[in-house]
Tab-separated table of C-alpha atoms in Angstrom:
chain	number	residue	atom	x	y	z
B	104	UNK	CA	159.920	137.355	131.190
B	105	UNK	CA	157.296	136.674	128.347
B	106	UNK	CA	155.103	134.191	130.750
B	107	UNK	CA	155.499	136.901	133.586
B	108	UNK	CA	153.863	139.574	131.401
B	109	UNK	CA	151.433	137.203	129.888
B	110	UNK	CA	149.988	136.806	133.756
B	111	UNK	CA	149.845	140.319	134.476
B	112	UNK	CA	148.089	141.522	131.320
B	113	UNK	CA	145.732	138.792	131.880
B	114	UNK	CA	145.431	139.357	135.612
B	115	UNK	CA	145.003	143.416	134.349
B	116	UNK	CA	142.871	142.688	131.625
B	117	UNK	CA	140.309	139.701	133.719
B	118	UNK	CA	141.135	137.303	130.604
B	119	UNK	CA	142.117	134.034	130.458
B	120	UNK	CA	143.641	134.095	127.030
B	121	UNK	CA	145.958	136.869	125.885
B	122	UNK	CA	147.436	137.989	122.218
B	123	UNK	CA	150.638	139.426	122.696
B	124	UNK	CA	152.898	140.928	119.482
B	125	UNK	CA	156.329	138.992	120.108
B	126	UNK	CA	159.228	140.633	118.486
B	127	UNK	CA	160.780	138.583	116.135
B	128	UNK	CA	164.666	139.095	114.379
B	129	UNK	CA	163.114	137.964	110.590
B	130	UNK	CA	166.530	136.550	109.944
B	131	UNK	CA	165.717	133.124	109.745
B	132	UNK	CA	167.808	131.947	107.017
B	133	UNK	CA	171.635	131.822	107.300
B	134	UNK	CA	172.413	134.486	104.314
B	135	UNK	CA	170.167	136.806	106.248
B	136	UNK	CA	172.626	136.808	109.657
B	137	UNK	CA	175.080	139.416	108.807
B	138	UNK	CA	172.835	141.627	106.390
B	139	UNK	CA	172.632	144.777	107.475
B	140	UNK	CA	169.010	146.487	107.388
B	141	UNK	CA	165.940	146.219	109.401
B	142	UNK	CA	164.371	142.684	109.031
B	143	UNK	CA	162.078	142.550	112.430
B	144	UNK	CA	158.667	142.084	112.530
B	145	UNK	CA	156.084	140.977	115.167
B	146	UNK	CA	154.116	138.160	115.167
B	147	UNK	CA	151.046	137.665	117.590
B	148	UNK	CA	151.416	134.579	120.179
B	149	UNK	CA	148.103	133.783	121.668
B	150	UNK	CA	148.113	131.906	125.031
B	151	UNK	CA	145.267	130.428	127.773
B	152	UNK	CA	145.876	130.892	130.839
B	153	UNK	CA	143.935	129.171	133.400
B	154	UNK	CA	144.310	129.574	136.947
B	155	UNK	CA	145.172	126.015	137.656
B	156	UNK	CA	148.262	125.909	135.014
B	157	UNK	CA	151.539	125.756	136.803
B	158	UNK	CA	154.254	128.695	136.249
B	159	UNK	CA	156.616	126.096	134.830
B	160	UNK	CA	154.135	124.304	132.540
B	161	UNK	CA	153.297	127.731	131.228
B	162	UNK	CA	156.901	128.612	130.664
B	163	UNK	CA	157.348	125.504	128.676
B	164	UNK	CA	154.379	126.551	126.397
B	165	UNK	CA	155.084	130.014	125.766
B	166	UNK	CA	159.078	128.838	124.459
B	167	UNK	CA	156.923	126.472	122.481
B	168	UNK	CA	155.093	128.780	120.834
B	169	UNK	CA	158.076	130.810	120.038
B	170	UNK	CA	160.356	128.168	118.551
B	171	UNK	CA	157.210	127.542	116.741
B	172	UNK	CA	156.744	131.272	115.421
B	173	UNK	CA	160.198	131.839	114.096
B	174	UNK	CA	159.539	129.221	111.925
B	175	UNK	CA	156.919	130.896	110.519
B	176	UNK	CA	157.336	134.386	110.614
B	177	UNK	CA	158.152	135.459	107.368
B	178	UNK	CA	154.355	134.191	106.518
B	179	UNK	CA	152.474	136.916	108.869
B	180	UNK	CA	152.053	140.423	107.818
B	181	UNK	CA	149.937	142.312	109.870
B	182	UNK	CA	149.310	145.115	107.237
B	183	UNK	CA	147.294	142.321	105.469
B	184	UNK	CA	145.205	141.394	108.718
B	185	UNK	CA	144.493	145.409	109.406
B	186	UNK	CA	142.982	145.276	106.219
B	187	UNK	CA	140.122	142.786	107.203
B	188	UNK	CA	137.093	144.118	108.677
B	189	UNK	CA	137.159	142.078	111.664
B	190	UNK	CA	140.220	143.444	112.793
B	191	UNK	CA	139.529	147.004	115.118
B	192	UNK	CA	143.024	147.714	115.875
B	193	UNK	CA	145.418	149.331	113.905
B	194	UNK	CA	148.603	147.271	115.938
B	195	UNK	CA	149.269	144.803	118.450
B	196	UNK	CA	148.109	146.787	122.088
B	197	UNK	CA	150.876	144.660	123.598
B	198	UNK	CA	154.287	144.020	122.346
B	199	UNK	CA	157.117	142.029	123.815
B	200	UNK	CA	160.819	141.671	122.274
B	201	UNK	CA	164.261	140.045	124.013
B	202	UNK	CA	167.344	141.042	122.825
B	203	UNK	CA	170.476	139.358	123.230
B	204	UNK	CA	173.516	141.922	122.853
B	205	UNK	CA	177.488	141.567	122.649
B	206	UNK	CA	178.696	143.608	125.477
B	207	UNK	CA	181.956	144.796	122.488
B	208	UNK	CA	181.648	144.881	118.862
B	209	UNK	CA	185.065	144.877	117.275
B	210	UNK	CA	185.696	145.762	113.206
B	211	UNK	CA	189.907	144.944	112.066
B	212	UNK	CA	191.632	146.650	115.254
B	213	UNK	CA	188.553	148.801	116.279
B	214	UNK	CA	186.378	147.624	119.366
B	215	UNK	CA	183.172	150.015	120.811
B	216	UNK	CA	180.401	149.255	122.943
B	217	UNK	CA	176.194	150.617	122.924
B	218	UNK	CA	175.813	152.762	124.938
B	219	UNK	CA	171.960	153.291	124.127
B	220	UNK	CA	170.153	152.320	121.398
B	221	UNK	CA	166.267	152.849	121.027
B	222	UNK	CA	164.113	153.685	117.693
B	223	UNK	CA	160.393	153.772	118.886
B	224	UNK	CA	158.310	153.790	115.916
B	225	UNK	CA	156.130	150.730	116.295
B	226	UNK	CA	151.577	151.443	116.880
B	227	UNK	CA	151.812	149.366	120.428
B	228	UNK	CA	149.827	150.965	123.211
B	229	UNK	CA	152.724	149.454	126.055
B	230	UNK	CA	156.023	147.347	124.715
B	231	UNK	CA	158.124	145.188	127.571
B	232	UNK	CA	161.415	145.058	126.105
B	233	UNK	CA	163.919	142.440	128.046
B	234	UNK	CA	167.846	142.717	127.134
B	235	UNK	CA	170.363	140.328	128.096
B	236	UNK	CA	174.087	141.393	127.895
B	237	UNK	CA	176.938	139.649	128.756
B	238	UNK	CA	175.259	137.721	131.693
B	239	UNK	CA	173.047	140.702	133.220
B	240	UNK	CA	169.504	141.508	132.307
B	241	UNK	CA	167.953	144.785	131.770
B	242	UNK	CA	164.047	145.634	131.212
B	243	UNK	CA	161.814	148.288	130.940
B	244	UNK	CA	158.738	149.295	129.766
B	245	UNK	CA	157.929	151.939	126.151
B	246	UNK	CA	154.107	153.323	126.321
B	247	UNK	CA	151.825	155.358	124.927
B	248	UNK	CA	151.763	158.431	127.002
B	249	UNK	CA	148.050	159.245	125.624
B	250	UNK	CA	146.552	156.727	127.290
B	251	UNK	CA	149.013	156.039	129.965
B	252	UNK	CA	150.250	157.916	132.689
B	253	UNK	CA	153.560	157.217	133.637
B	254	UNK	CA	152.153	156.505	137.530
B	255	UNK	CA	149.777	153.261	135.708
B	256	UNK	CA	153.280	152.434	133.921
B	257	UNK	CA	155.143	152.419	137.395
B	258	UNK	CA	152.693	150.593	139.050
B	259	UNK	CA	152.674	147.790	136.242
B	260	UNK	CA	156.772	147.618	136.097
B	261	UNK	CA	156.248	146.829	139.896
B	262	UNK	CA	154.303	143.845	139.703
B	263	UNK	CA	156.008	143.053	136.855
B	264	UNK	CA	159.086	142.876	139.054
B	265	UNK	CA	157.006	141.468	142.172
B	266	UNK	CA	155.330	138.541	139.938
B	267	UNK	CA	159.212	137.627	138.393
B	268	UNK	CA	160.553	137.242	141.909
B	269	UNK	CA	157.781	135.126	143.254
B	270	UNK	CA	157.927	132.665	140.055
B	271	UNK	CA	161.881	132.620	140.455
B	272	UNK	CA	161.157	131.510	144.107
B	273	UNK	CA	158.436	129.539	143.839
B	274	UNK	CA	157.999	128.024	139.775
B	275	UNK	CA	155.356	125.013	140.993
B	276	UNK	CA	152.765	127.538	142.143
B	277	UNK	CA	149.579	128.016	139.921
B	278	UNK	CA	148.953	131.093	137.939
B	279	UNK	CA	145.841	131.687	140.306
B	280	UNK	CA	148.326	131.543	143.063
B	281	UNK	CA	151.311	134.089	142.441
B	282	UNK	CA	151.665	137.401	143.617
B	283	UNK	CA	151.949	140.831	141.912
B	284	UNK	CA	151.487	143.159	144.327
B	285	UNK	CA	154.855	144.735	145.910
B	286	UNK	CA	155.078	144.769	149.400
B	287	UNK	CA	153.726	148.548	149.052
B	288	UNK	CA	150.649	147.881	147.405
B	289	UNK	CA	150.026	144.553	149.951
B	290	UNK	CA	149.790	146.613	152.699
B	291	UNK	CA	147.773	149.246	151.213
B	292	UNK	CA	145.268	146.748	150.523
B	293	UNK	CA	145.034	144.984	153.450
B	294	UNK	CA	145.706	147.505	155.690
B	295	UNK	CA	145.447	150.507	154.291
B	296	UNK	CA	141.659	150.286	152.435
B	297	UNK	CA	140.384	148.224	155.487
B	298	UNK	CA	141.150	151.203	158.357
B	299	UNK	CA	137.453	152.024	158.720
B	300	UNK	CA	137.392	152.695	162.228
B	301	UNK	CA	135.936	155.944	162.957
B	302	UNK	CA	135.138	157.876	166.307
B	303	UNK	CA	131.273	158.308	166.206
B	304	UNK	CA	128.643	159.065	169.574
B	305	UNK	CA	127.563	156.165	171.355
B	306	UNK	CA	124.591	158.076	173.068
B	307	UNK	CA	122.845	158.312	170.232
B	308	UNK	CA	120.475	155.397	168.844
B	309	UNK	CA	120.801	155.222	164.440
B	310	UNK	CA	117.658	157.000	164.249
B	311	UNK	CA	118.479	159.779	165.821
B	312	UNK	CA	121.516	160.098	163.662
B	313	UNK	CA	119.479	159.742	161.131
B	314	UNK	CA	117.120	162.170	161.876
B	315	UNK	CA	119.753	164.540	162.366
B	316	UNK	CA	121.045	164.175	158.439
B	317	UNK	CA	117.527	164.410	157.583
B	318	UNK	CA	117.447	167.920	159.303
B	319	UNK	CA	120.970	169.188	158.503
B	320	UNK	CA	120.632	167.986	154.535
B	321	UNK	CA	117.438	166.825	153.309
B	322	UNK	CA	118.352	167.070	149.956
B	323	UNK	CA	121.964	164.868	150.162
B	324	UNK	CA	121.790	161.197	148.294
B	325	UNK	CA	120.957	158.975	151.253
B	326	UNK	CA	120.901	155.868	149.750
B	327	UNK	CA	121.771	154.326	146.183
B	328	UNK	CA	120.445	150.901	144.202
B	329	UNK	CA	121.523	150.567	140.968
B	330	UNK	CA	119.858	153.516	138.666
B	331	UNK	CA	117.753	154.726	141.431
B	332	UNK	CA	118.226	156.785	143.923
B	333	UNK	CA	116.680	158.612	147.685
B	334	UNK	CA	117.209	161.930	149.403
B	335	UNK	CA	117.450	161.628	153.520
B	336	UNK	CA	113.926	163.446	153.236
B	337	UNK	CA	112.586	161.053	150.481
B	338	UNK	CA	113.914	157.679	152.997
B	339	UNK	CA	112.911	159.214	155.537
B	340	UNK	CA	109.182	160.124	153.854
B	341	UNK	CA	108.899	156.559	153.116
B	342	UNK	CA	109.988	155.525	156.781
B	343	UNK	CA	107.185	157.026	157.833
């Protein structure tokens, strides 16, 4: 799930290397297990993702790199980054975190279940939280509704969901190579933005339908470059 969201934001974002704020339990050491308090921290994981990687080469990394962060992660603090000057924002903009859950809990004879649990307090701009319980996974998707809407959010849990398929069908493609776009969005794209025909008079030559903007709005934008811009009077001055 982390490699799948490490594609899209980079695929979203037009970068080939991506920092993303991994989630981390900060009960490393064995007296720490059953202590009961809030421990977790995250820790930024920073990845390169060219196009020609494979899916499973990249999946490899990225558990790398985590095995390799729990071993540190009592060493990062990111109150003591914020504080440099170089650093603009005031929290990881992306956040991942997996949790593994017991589907019962039981205390002497007494045995419950979560039903929901959830405390969103964290500075992330979008957090892609993937649960595992008792053999079935869950996911979903905690943003900032200031900058998001929850259409964009939507939209990204879809390819989220369309890029985890393909991968799960087809782990030897490239990064450059799978697909994030549901079936939806596919056909909006290549059908949908490319239905330009339109019913227009075959009598008339393009000058004379030209002529007759230049008559009927003189003062309309004709034609655009860059900064500048013509009227269909102005073109049509210059035509002349």
């Amino acid at each position: 799930a982390l490699a799948c969201y490490q594609i899209l934001l980079s695929r979203l974002t037009g970068s080939s290397s991506v920092v993303i704020g991994v989630a981390l339990d900060g009960r490393k050491f064995a007296e720490l297990t059953k202590s009961i308090g809030l421990f977790s921290t995250f820790v930024p994981l920073r990845t390169d993702l060219p196009s020609r990687l494979a899916f499973e080469k990249l999946l490899k990394q990225t558990s790398d790199q985590e095995r390799e962060a729990k071993r540190w992660q009592e060493y990062f603090m990111w109150d003591d980054l914020a504080s440099s000057e170089n650093v603009m924002s005031p929290f990881f903009a992306f956040c991942f975190e997996f949790r593994k859950l017991a589907k019962t809990f039981s205390v002497s004879n007494l045995e419950f279940s979560v039903y929901e649990n959830g405390a969103f307090i964290d500075r992330f701009k979008i957090n892609f939280t993937f649960e595992e319980c008792d053999g079935h996974f869950s996911a979903w998707l905690q943003f900032d509704e200031s900058l998001f809407s929850i259409d964009d959010v939507q939209q990204i849990a879809d390819q989220l969901k369309s890029l985890i398929e393909d991968v799960t069908n087809r782990p030897e493609a490239t990064l450059g190579e799978v697909n994030l776009l549901s079936e939806t969005e596919r056909n909006l794209v290549v059908t949908g933005f490319n239905d330009t025909n339109r019913q227009y008079s075959t009598s008339r030559s393009v000058c004379e339908l030209f002529e007759e903007q230049v008559s009927s709005r003189p003062d309309s934008i004709a034609l655009v470059c860059e900064d500048k811009s013509l009227t269909y009077a102005e073109l049509n001055a210059r035509a002349n």
